[in-house]
mmCIF file of C-alpha atoms in Angstrom:
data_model
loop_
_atom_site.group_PDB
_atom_site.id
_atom_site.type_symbol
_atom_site.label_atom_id
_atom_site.label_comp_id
_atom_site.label_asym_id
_atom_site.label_seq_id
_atom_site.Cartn_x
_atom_site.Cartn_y
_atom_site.Cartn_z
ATOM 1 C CA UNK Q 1 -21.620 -0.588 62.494
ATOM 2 C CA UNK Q 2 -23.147 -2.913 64.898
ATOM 3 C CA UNK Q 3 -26.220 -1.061 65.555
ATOM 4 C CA UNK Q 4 -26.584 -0.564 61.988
ATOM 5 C CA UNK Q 5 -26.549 -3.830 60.852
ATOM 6 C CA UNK Q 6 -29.118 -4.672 63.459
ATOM 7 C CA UNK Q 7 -31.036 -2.274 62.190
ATOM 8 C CA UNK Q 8 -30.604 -3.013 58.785
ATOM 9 C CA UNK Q 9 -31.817 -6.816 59.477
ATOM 10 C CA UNK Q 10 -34.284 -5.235 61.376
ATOM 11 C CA UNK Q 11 -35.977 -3.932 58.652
ATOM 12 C CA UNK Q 12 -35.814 -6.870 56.299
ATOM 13 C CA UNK Q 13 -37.316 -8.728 58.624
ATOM 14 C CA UNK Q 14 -40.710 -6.237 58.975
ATOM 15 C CA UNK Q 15 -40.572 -6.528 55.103
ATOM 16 C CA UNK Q 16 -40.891 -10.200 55.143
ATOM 17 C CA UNK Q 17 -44.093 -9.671 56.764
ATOM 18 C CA UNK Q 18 -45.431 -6.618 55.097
ATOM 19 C CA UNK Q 19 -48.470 -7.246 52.970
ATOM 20 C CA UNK Q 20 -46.478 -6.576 49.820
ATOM 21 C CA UNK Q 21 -43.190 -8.278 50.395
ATOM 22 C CA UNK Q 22 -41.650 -7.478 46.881
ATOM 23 C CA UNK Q 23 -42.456 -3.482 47.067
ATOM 24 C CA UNK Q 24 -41.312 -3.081 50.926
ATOM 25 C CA UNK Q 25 -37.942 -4.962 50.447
ATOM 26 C CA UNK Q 26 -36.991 -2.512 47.280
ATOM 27 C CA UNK Q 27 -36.414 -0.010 50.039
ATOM 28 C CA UNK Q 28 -35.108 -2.118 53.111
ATOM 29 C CA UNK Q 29 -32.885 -4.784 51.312
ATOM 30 C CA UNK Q 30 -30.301 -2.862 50.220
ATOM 31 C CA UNK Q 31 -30.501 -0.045 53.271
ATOM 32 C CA UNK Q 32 -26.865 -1.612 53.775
ATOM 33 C CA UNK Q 33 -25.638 0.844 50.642
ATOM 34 C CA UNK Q 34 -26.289 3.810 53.606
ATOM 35 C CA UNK Q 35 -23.402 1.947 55.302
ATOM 36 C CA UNK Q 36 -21.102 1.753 52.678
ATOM 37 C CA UNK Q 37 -21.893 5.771 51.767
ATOM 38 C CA UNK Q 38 -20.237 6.317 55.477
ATOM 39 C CA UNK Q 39 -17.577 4.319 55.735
ATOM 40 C CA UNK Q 40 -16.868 5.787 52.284
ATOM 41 C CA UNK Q 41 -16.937 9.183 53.363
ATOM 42 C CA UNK Q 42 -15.218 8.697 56.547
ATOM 43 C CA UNK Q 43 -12.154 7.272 54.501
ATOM 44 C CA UNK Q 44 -11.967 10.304 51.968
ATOM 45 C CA UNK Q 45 -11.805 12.609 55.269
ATOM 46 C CA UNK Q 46 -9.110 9.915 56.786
ATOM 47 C CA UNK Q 47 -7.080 10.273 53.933
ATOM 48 C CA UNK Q 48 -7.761 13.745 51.903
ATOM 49 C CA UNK Q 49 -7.425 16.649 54.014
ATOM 50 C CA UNK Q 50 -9.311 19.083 51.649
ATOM 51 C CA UNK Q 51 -11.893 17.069 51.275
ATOM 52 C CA UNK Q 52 -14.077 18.937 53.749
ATOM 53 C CA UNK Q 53 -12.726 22.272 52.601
ATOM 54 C CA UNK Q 54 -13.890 21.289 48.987
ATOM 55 C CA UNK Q 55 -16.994 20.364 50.410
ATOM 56 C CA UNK Q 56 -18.138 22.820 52.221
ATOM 57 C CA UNK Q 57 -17.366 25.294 49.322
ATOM 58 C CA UNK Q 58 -19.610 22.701 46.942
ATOM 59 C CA UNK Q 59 -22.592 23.559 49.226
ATOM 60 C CA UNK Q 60 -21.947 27.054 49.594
ATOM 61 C CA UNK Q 61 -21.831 27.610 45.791
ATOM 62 C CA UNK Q 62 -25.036 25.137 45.635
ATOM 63 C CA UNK Q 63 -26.788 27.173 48.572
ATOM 64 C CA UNK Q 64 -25.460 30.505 46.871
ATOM 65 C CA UNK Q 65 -27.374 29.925 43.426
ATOM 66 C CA UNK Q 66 -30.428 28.381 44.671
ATOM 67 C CA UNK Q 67 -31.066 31.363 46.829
ATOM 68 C CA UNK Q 68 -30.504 33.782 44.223
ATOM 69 C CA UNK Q 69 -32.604 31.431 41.591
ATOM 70 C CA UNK Q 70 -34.780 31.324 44.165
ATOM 71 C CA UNK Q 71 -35.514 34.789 44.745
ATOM 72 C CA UNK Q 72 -35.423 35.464 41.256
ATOM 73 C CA UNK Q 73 -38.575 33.104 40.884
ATOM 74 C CA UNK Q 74 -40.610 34.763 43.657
ATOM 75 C CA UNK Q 75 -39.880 38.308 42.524
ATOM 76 C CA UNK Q 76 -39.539 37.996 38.647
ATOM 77 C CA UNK Q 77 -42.218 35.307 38.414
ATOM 78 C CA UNK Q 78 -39.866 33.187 36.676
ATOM 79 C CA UNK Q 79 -36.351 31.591 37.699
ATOM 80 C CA UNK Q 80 -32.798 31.642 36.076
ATOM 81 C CA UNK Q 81 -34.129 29.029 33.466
ATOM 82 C CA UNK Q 82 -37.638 29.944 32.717
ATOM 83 C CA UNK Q 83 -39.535 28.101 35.281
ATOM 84 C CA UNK Q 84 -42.970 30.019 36.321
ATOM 85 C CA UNK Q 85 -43.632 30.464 39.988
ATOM 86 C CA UNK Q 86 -47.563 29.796 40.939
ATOM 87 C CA UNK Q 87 -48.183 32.292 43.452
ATOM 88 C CA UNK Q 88 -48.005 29.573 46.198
ATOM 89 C CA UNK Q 89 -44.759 27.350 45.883
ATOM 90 C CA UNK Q 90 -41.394 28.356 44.568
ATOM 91 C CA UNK Q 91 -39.959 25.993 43.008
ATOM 92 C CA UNK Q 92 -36.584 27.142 41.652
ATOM 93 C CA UNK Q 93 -34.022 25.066 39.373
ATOM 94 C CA UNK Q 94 -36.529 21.716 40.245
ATOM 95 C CA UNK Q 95 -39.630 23.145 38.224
ATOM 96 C CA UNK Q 96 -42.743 20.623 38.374
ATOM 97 C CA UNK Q 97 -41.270 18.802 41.306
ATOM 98 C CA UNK Q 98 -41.224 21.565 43.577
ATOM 99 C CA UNK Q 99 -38.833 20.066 46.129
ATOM 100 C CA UNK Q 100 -36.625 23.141 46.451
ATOM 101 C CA UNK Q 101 -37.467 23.266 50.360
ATOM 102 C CA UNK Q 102 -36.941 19.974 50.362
ATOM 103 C CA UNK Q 103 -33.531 20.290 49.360
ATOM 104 C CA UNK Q 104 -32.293 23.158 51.362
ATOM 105 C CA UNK Q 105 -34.004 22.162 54.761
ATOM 106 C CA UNK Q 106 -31.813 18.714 54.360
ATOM 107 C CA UNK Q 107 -28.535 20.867 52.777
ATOM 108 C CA UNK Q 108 -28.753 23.393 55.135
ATOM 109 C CA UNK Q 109 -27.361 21.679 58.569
ATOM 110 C CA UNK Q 110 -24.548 19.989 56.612
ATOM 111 C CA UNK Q 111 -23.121 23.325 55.530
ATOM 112 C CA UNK Q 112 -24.019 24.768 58.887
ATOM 113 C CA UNK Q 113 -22.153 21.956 60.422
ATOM 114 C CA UNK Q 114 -19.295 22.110 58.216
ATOM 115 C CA UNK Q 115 -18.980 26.124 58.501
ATOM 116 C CA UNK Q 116 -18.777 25.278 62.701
ATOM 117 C CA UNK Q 117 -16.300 22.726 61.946
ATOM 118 C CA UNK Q 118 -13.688 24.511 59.933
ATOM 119 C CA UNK Q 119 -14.505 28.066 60.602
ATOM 120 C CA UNK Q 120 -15.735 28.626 64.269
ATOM 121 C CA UNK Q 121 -13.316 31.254 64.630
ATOM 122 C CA UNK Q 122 -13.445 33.267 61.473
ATOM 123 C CA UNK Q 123 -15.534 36.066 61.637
ATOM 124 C CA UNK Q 124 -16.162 36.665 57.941
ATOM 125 C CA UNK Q 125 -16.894 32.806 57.400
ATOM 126 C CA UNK Q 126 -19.789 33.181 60.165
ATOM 127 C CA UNK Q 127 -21.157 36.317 59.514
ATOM 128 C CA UNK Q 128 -22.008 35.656 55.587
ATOM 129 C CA UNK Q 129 -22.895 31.953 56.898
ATOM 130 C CA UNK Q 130 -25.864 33.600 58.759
ATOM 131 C CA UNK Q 131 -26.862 35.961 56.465
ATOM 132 C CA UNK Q 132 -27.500 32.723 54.119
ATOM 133 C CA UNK Q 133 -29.334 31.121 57.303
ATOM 134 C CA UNK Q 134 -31.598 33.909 57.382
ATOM 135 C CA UNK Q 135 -32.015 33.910 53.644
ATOM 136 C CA UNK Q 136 -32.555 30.631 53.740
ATOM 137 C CA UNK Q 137 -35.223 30.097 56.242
ATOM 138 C CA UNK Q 138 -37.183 32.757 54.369
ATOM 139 C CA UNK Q 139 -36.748 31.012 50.955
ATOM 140 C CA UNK Q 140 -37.859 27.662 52.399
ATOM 141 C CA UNK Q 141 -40.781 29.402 53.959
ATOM 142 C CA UNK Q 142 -41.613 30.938 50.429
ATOM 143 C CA UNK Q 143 -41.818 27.301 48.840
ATOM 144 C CA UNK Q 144 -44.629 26.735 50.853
ATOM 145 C CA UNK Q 145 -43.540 23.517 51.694
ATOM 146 C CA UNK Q 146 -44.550 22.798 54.848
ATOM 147 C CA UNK Q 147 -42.752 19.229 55.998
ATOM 148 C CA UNK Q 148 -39.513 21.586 54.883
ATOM 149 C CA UNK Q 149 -40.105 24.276 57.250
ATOM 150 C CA UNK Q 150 -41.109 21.654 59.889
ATOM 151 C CA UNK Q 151 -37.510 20.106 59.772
ATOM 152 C CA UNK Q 152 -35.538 23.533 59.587
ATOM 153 C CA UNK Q 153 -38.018 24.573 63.160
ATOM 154 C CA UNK Q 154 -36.586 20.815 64.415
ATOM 155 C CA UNK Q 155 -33.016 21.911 62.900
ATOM 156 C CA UNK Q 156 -33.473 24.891 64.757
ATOM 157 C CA UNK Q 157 -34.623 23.353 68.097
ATOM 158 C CA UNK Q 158 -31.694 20.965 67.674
ATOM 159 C CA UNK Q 159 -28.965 23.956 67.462
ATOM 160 C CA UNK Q 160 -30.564 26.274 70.446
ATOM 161 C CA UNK Q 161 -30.970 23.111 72.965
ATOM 162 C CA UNK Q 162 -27.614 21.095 72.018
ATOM 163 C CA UNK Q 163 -25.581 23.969 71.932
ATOM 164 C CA UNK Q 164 -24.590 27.508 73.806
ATOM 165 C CA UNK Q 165 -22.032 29.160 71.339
ATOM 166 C CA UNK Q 166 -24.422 29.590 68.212
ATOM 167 C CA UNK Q 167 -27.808 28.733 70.845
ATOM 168 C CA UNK Q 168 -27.827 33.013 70.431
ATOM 169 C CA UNK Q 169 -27.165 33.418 66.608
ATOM 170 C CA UNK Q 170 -29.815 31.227 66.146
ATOM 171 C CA UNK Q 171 -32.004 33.159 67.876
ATOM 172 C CA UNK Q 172 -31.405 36.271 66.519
ATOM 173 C CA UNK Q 173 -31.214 34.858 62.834
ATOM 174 C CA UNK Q 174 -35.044 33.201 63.533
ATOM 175 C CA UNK Q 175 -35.926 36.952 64.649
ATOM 176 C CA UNK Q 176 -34.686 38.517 61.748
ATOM 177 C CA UNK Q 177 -36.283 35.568 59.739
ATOM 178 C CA UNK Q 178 -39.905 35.906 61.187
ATOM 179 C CA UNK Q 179 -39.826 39.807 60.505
ATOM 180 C CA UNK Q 180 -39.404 38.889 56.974
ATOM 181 C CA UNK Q 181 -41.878 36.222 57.017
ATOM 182 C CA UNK Q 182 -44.525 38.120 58.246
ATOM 183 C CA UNK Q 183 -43.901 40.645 55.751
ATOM 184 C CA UNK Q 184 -44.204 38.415 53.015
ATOM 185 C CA UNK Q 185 -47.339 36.700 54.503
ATOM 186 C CA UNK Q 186 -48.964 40.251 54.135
ATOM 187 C CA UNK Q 187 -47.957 40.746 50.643
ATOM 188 C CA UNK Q 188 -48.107 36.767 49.499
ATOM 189 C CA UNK Q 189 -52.003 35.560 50.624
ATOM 190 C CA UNK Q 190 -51.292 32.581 48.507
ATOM 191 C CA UNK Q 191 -48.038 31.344 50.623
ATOM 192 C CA UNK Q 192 -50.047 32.709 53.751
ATOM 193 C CA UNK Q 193 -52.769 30.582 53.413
ATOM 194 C CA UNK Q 194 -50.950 27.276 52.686
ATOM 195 C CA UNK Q 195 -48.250 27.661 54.943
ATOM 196 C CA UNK Q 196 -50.743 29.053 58.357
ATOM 197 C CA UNK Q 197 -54.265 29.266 57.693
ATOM 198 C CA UNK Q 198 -54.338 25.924 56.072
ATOM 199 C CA UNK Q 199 -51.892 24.140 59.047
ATOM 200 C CA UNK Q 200 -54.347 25.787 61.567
ATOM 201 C CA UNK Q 201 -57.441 24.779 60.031
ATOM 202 C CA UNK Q 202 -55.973 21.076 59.928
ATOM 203 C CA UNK Q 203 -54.899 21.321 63.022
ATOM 204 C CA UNK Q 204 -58.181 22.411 64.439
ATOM 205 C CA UNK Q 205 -60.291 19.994 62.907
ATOM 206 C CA UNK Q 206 -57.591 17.146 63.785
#
């Protein structure tokens, strides 16, 4: 709480001296509701014990129907509700806004922190929890959004350094994951070309 609140003044502070003072403080004035969303959560968990349980079962539904929406999209050519898929980005249930990698790269380390949290020693729990990992670092890859699959490589640097139970099963699940990829780069030259030609050619000419 102490760090935070430095950090929280911290950032008022650069606002007062940003060249638009009224725009930069709508984002760092009230940083301090971040604070209150923890303390909140930690004392639900304090005093509800299913409150995790119920949780993690909220994002596996969540993570369970956006995959399958999702999937829908890139093979139908249209999702569970009508929305069209370009060739290029999937967007599932989030239409224009395309944010559905987005969403799962920042939904996806919750539930797989939550399944090593309560389940760690239930096979069945683990095994369907990494067929979604797999699914899901294919899906995200299919959005062609690249910042997306940038922070689910950094999610999965993050598991394979800080950890040697699941430093393996991450391993094997990216394996798995890049077969698949690479087959749908060969049949998808739309979500190949945004996704690798287009990082390497920016990269290049950085």
């Amino acid at each position: 709480i102490f760090f935070f609140i430095i950090w929280n003044v911290y950032l008022i502070f650069n606002s007062l001296f940003s060249n638009n003072i009224l725009l930069s403080l709508e984002s760092s004035l009230f940083y301090f509701r971040f604070g209150f969303l923890t303390l909140a959560i930690w004392y639900i968990i304090e005093n509800n014990k299913f409150f995790l349980k119920n949780l993690y079962f909220v994002f596996l539904f969540t993570l369970i129907f956006l995959i399958v929406d999702g999937y829908f999209q890139f093979f139908i050519g249209k999702n569970l509700f009508g929305f069209e898929y370009d060739g290029t980005r999937l967007s599932g249930i989030f239409g224009d806004e395309k944010i559905l990698g987005s969403f799962l790269s920042r939904t996806l380390p919750i539930f797989f922190g939550l399944t090593i949290l309560l389940y760690s020693k239930k096979k069945f729990h683990i095994i369907y929890s990494l067929i979604l990992l797999v699914l899901v670092d294919i899906l995200i890859y299919m959005t062609g959004e690249r910042t997306a699959f940038f922070n689910l490589l950094l999610f999965s640097l993050i598991i394979i350094i800080f950890t040697n139970k699941w430093k393996l099963i991450r391993l094997i699940t990216i394996i798995i994951s890049s077969f698949f990829i690479l087959f749908i780069s060969n049949i998808n030259t739309g979500t190949y070309e945004r996704m690798i030609a287009k990082t390497i050619h920016q990269i290049y000419y950085l």
